Coordinates of C-alpha atoms (C1' of nucleotides) in Angstrom, one line a residue:
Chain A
X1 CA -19.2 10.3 -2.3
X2 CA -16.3 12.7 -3.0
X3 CA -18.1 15.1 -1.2
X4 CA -16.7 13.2 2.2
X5 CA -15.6 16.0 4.0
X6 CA -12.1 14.1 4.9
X7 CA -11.3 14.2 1.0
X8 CA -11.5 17.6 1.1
X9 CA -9.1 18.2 3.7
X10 CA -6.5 16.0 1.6
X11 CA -6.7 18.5 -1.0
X12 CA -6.5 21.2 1.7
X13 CA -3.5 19.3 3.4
X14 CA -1.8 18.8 -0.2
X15 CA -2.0 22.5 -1.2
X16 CA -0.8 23.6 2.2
X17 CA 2.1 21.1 1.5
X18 CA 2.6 22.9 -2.1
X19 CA 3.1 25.8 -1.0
X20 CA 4.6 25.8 2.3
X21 CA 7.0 23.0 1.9
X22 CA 10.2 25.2 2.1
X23 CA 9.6 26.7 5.7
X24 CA 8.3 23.5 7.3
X25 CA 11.8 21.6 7.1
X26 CA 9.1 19.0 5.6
X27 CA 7.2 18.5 9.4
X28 CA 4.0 19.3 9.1
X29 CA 2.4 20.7 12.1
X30 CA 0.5 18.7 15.1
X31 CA -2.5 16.8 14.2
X32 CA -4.3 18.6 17.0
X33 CA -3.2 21.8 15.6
X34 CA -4.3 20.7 12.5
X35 CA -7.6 19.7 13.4
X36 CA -8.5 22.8 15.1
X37 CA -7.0 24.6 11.9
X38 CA -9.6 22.8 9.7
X39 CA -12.3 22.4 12.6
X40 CA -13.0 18.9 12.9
X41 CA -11.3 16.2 14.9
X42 CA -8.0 14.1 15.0
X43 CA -9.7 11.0 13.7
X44 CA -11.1 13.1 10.8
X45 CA -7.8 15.1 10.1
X46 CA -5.8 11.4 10.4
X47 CA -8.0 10.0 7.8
X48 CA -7.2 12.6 5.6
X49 CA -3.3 12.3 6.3
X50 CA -3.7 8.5 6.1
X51 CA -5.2 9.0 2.6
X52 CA -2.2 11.2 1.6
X53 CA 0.3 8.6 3.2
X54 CA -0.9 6.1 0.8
X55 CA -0.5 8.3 -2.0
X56 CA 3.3 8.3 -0.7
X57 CA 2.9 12.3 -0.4
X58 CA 4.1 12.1 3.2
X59 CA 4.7 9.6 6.1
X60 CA 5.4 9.5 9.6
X61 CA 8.3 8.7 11.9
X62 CA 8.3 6.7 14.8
X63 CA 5.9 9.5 17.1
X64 CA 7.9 12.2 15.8
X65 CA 5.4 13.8 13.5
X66 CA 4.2 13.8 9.7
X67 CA 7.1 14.6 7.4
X68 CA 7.1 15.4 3.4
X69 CA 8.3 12.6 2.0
X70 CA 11.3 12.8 -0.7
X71 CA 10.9 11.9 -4.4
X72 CA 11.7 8.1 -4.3
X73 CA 14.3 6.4 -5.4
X74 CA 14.1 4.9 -9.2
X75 CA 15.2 1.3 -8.9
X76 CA 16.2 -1.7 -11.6
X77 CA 15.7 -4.8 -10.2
X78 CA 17.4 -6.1 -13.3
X79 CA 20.5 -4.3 -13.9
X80 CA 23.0 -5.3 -11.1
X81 CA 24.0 -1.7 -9.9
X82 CA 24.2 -2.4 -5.8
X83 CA 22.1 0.0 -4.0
X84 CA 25.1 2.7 -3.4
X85 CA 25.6 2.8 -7.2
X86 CA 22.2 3.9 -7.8
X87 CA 21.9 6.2 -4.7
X88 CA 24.5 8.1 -5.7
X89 CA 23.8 8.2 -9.8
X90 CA 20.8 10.2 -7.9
X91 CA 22.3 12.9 -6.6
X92 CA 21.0 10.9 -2.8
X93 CA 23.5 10.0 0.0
X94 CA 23.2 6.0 0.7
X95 CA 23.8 4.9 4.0
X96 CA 24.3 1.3 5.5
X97 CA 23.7 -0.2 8.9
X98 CA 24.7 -4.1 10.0
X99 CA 22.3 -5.0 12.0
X100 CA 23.4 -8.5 12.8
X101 CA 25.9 -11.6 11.2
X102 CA 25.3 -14.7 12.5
X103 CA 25.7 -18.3 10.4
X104 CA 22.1 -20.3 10.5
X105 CA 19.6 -22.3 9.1
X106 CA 16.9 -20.3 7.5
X107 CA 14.0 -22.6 5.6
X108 CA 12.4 -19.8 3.3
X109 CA 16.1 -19.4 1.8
X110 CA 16.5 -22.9 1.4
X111 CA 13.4 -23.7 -0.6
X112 CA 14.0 -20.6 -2.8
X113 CA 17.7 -21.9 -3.7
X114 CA 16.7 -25.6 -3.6
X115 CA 18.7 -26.4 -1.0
X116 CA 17.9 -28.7 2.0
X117 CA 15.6 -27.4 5.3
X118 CA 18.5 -27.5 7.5
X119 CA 21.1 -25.9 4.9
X120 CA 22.9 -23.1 7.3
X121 CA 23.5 -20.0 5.6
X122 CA 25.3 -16.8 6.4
X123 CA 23.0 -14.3 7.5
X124 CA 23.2 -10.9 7.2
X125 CA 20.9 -8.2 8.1
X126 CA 21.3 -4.2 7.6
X127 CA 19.1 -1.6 7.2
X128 CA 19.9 1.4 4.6
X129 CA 19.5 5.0 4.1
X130 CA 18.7 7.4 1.2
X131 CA 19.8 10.7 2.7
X132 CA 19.5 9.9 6.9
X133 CA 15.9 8.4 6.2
X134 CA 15.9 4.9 6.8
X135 CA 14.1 3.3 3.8
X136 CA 14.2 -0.3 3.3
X137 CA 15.4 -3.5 5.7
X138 CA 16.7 -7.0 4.2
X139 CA 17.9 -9.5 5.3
X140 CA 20.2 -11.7 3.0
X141 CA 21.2 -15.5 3.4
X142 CA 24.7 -16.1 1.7
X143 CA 25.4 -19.9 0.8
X144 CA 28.7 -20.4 3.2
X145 CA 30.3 -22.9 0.6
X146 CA 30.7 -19.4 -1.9
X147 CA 31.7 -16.8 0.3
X148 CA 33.2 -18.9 3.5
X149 CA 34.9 -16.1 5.8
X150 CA 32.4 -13.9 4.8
X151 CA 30.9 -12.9 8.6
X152 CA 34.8 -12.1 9.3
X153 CA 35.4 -9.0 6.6
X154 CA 31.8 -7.4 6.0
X155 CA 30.9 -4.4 7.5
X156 CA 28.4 -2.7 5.2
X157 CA 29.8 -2.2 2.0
X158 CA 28.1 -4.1 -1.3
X159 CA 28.1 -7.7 -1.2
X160 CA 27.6 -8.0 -4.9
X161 CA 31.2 -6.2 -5.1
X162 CA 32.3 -8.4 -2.6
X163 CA 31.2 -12.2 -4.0
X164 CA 32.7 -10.8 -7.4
X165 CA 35.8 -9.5 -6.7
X166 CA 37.1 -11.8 -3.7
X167 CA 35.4 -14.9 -4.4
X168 CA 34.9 -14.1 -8.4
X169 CA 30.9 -14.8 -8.3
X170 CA 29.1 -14.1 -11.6
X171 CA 25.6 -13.2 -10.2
X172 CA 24.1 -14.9 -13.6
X173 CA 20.5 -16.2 -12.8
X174 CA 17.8 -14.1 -11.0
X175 CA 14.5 -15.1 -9.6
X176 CA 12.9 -11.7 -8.2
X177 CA 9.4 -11.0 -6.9
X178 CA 7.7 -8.2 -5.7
X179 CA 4.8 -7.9 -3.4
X180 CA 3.2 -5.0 -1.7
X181 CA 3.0 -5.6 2.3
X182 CA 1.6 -4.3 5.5
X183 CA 5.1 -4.3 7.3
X184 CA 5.4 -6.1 10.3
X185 CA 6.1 -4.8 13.6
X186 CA 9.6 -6.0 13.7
X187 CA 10.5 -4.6 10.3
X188 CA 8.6 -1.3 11.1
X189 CA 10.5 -0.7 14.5
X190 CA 13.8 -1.0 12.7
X191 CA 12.6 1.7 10.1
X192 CA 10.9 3.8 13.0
X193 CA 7.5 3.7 11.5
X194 CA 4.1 2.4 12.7
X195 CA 3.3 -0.9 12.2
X196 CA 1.0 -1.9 9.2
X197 CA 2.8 1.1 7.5
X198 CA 2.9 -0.1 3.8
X199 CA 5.9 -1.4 2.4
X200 CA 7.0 -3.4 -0.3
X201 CA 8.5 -6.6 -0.2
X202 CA 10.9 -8.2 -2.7
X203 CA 12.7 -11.0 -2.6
X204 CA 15.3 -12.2 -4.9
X205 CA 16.9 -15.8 -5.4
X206 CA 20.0 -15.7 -7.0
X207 CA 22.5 -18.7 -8.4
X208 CA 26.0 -18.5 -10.5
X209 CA 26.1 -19.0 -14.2
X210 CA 26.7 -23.0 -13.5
X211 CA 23.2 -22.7 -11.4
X212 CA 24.6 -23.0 -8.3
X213 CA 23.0 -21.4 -5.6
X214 CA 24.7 -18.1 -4.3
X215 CA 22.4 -15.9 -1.7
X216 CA 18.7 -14.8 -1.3
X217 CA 16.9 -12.0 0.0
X218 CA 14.7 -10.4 1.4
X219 CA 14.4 -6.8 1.5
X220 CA 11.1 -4.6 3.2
X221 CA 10.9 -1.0 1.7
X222 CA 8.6 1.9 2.4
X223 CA 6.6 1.5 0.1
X224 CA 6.4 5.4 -0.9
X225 CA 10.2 5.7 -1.0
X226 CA 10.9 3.5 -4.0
X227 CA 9.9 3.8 -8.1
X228 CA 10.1 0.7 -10.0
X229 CA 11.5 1.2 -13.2
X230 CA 12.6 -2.0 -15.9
X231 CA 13.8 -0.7 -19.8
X232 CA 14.0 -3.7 -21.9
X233 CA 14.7 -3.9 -25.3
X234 CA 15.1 -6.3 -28.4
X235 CA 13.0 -8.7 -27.5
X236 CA 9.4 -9.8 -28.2
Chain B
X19 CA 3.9 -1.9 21.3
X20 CA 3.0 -5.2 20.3
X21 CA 0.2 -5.4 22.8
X22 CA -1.7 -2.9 21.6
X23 CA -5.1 -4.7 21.0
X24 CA -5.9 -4.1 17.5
X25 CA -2.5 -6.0 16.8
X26 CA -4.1 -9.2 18.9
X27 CA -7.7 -8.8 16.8
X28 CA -5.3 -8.8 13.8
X29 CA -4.1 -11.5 15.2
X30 CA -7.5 -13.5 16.3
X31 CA -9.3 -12.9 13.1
X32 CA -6.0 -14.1 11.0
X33 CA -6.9 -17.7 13.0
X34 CA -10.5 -16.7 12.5
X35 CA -10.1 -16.6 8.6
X36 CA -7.8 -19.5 8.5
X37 CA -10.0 -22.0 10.0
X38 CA -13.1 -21.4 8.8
X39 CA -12.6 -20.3 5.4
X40 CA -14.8 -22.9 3.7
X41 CA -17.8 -22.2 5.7
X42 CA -18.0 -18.5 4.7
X43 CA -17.9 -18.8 0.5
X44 CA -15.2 -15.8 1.9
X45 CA -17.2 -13.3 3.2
X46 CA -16.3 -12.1 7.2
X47 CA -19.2 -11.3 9.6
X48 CA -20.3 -7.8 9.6
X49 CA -18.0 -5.3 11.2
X50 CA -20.8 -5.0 14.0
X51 CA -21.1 -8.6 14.3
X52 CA -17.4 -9.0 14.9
X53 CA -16.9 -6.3 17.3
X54 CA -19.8 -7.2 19.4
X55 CA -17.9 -10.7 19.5
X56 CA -14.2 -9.5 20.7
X57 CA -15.8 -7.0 22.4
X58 CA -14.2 -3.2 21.1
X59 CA -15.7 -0.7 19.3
X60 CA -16.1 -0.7 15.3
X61 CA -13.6 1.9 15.0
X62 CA -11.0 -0.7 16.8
X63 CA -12.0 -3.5 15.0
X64 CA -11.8 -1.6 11.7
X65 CA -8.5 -0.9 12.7
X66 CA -7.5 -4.6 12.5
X67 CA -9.4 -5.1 9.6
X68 CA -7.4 -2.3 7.6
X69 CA -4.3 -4.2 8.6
X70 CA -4.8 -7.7 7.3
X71 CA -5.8 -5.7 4.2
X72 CA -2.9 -3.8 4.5
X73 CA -1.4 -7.6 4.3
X74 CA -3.7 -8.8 1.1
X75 CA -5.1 -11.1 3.4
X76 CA -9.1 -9.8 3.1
X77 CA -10.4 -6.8 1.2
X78 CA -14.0 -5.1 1.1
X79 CA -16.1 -4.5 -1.9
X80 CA -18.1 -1.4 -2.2
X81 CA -20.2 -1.4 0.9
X82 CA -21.1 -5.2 0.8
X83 CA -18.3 -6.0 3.3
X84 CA -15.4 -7.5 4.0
X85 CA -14.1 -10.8 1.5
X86 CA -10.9 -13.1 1.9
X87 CA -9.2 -12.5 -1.4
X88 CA -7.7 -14.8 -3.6
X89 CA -4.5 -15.8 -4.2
X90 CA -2.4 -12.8 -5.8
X91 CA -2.1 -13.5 -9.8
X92 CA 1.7 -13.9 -10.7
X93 CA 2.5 -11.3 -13.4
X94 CA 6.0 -11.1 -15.3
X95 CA 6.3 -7.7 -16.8
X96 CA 9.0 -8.3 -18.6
X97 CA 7.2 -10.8 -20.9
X98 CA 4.8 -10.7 -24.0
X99 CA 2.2 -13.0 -22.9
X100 CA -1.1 -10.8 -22.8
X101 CA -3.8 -10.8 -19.5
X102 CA -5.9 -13.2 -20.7
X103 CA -2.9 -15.7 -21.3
X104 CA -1.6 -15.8 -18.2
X105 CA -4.4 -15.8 -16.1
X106 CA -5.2 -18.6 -17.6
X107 CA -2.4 -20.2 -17.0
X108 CA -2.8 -19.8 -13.6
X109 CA -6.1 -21.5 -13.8
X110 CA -8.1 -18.6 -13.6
X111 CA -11.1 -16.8 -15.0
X112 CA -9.9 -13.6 -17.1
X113 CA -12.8 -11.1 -18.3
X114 CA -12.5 -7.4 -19.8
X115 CA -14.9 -4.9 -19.8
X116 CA -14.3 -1.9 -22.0
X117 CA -15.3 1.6 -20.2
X118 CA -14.6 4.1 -23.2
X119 CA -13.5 4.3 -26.6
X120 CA -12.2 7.9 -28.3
X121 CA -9.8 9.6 -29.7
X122 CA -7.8 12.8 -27.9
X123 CA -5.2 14.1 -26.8
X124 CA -2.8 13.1 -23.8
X125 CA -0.4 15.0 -22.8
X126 CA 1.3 12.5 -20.1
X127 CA 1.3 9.7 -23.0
X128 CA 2.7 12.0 -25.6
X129 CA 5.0 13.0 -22.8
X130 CA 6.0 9.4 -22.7
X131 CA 6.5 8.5 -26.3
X132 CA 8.1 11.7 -27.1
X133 CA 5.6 12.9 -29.2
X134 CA 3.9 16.7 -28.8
X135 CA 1.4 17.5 -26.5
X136 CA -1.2 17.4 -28.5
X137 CA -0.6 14.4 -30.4
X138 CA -4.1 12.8 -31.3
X139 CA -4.3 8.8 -29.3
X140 CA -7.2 6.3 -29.6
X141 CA -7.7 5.9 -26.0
X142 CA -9.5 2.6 -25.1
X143 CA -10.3 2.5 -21.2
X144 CA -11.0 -1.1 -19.8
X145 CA -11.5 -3.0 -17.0
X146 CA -9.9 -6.4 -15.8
X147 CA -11.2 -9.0 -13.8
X148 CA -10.3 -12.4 -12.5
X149 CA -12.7 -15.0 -11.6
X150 CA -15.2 -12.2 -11.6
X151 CA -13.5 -9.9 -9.1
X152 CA -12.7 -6.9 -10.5
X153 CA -8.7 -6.3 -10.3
X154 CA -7.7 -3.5 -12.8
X155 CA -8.8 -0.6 -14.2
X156 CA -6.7 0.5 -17.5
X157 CA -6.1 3.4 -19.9
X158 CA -4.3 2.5 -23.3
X159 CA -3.3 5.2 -25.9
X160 CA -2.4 4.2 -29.3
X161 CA -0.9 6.2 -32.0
X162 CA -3.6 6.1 -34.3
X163 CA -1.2 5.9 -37.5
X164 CA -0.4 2.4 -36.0
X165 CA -3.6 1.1 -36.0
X166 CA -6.1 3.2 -38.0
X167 CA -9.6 1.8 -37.2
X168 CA -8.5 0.0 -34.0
X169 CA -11.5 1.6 -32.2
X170 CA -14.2 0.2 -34.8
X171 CA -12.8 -2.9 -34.4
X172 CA -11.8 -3.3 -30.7
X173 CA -14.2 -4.9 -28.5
X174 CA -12.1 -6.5 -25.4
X175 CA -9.9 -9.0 -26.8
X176 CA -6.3 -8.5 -26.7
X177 CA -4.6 -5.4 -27.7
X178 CA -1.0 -7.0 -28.5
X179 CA -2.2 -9.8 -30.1
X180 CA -4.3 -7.3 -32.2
X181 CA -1.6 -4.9 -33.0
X182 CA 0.5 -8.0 -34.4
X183 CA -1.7 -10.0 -36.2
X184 CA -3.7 -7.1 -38.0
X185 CA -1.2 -4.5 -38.2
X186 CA 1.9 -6.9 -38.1
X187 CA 3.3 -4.7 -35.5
X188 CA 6.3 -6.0 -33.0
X189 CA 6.8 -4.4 -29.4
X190 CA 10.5 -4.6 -29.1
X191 CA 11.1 -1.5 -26.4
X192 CA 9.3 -1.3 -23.2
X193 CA 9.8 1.4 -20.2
X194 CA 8.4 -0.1 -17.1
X195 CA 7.3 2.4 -14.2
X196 CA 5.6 1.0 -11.2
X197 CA 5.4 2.8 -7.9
X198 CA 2.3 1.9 -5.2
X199 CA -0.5 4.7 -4.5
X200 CA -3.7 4.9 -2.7
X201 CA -6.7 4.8 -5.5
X202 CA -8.0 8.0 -6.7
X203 CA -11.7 8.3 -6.4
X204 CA -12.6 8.2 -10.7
X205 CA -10.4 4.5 -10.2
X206 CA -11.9 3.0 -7.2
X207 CA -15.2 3.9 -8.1
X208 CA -14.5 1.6 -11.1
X209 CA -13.0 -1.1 -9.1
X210 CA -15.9 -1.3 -6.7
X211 CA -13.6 0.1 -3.8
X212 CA -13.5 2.7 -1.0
X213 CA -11.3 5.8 -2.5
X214 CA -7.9 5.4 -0.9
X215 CA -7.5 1.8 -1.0
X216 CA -3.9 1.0 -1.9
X217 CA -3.1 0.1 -5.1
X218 CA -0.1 -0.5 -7.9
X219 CA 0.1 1.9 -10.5
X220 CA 2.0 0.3 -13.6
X221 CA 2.6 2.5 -16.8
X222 CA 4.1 1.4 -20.2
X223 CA 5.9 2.9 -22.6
X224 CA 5.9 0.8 -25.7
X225 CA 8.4 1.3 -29.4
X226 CA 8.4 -1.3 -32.3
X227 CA 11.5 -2.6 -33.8
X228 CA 12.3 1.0 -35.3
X229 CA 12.2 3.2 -32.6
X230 CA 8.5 3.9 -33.5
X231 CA 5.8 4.6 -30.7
X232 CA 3.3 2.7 -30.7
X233 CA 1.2 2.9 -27.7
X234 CA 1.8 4.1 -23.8
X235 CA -1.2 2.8 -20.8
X236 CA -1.4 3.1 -17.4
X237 CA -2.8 0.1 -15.4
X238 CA -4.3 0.8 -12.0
X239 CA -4.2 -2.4 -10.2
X240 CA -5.7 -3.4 -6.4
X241 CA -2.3 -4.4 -4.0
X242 CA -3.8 -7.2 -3.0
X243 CA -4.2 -9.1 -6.5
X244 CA -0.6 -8.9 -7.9
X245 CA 2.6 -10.3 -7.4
X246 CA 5.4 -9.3 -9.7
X247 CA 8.0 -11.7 -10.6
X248 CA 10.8 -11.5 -12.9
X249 CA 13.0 -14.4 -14.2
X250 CA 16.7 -13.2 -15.5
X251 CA 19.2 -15.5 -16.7
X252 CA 23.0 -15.0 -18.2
X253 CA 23.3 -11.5 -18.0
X254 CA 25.5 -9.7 -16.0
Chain C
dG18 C1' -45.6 -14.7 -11.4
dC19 C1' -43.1 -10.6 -11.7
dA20 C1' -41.7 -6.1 -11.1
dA21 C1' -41.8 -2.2 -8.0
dA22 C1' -41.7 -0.3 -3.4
dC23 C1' -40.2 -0.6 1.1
dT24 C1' -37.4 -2.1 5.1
dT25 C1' -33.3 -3.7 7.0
dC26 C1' -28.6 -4.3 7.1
dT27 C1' -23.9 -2.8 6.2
dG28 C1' -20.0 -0.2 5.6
dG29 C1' -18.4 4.8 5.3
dT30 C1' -18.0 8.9 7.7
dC31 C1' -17.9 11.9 11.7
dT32 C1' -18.0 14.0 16.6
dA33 C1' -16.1 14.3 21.2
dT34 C1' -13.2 12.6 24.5
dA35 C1' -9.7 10.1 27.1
dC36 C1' -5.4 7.8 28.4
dC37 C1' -0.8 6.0 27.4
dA38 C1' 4.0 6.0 26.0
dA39 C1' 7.6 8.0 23.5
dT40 C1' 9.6 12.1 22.2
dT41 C1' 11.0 16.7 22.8
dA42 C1' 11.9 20.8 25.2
dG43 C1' 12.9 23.1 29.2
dC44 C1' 14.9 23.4 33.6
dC45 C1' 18.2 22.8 37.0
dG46 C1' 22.4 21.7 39.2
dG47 C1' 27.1 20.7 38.9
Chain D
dC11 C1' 28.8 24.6 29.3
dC12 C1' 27.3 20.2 29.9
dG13 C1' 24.7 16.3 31.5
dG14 C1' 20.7 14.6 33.9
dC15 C1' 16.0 15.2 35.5
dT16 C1' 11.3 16.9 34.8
dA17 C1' 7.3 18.6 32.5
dA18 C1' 4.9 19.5 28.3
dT19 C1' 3.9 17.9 23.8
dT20 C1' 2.8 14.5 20.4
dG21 C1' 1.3 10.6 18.0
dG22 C1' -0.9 5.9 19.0
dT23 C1' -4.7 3.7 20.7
dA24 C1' -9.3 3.2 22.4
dT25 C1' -14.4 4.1 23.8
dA26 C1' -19.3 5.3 22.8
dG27 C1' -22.4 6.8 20.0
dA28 C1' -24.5 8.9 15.7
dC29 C1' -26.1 9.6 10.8
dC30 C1' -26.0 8.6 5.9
dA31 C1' -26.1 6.2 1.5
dG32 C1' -25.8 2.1 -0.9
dA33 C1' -26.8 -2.9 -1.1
dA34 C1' -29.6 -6.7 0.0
dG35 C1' -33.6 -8.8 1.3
dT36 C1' -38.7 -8.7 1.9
dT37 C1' -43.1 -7.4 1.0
dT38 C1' -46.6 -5.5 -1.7
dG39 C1' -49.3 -4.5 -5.7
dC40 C1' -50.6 -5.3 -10.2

DNA sequence: GCAAACTTCTGGTCTATACCAATTAGCCGG
DNA sequence: CCGGCTAATTGGTATAGACCAGAAGTTTGC
């Protein structure tokens, strides 16, 4: 059982990354380097990186190689720091890209806000960074009634900021899940991994303290880039 | 890209699964069977199967083979009510198994509740399951001045409900950690599951009304069976 | 009739090899 | 020195076959 040879390697692999991490820049070598390092084959050696992938321990870019992975990023889902907030209370550089704006009907945003089928919403879609590493895509469907010129003025700053200090938007009522994912090949091109790379999905349906309906989302992380963390307190 | 084949098996048992469900009381052909039938090679097909698990569409249990799986039980961290509650609710089959009983040290738990290193716990060791799949494996430390003869009396019902009725005991202070990993061998051995399948690690931290520590456990959960959701109203 | 022993089936692991496409590094010419 | 082209490298995908250990099903023996 845990004599499987490819187990071993992954405590081979994870020493080697112990100890060598510093000189590597954080690549690790070829695979077929690798393999003839440990003497056995590519599918052997990948299972063992594989193993140490899930473990969030390291991942892999587009076909650019196997890289350390960074500590991940401590999150709240309940506190309503926007994601440059919490970046940079980290010590971590945050980074946004808008990868489109168009205004559209979107169904799975309707049904979460209650809102008709054909309710057209402004849609935004960006991918961010923690430190140049792309970690997470979402896409988020703004109610056009709250936030009307909306498409005109963003260009990647926080649009929790934004719906409360131009438009005065109390972000009062929060419906959040999270599920783990295989991410699809259109999420995983725009975060230049493989797809079926894990990834974790959350989604969040959010209305104003008079229960209207302000914006959903969804966003796709890595799934090794991110720590869930909730403190609660006084109640029972 | 998205022709490589695997991604159209993915695609072709998806349909597969979808249509005939019923028939199979959720078990899938045998991996031989199945690559005989799309004609590839195990190793292809096995490919496609780790994706829709990668998805929490199927999973495999031990070497019997590959099962749908059931609907992902809907769990609100951020609320009291204990396993057996809300799986019920859900209309569901809870069952525990207990795995160990002792009393020791542990340093990550006194780490946790800022007690020494080599602060005594009773450490009760369980395992979950819902409609008779096997879905968690669990560690729970308890400060033993908080519950004296907990491990004379504990036999799988609920720890909460235990620590309030008998030792009248509130948990008012929680610190939530949940990050994603791939199952060490010790845990998926427990769960019935190849070592490496992906999993959700949840840990607790847990302080009465006082600031006291009462207990810290780690919950080792399969991806497949869990989605978190969190409901937040009137804060800001 | 039932438990033990055996056989079959199945997933888990592994070897060896091959081709493709994207990336990278090197070369060359302006 | 820079930009564009080419060749080498790398990860991604795939084939074909093999052995093992655990699980399941069947037969045997009492």
């Amino acid at each position: 059982m845990s004599d499987a040879y490819y187990l071993q390697l992954t405590e081979q692999l994870r020493h080697l990354i112990d100890q060598n991490a510093v000189h590597w820049d954080g690549k690790l070598p070829a695979e077929r380097a690798l393999a003839e390092r440990f003497a056995t084959t590519r599918v052997t050696l990948r299972q063992a990186l594989a193993q140490l992938e899930g473990e969030g321990l390291i991942h892999r870019s587009n076909r650019r190689g196997w890289f350390i992975s960074p500590a991940r990023l401590v999150y709240d889902p309940t506190r309503d720091a926007g994601f440059n907030d919490y970046v940079r209370a980290q010590g971590r550089q945050p980074r946004t890209a808008v990868l489109k704006l168009e205004t559209r009907a979107h169904v799975p945003a309707a049904r979460a806000l209650g809102l008709p089928d054909d309710q057209p919403f402004h849609h935004i879609r960006r991918r961010r960074y923690v430190d140049d590493r792309a970690v997470l895509v979402e896409s988020l469907w703004v109610v056009p009634e709250r936030a009307p010129e909306l498409l005109d003025i963003y260009s990647g700053q926080s649009l929790w900021g934004l719906l409360r200090e131009r438009w005065g938007h109390y972000l009062a009522n929060r419906s959040i899940r999270m599920v783990s994912e295989a991410l699809l090949p259109i999420d995983a091109e725009e975060l230049l991994v493989a797809p079926g790379t894990a990834g974790l999905n959350i989604n969040r349906a959010i209305l104003d303290d008079q229960q209207r309906p302000i914006e959903y989302d969804e966003e796709h992380w890595l799934h090794d880039s991110l720590c869930i963390s909730v403190e609660l307190s006084g109640q029972q």
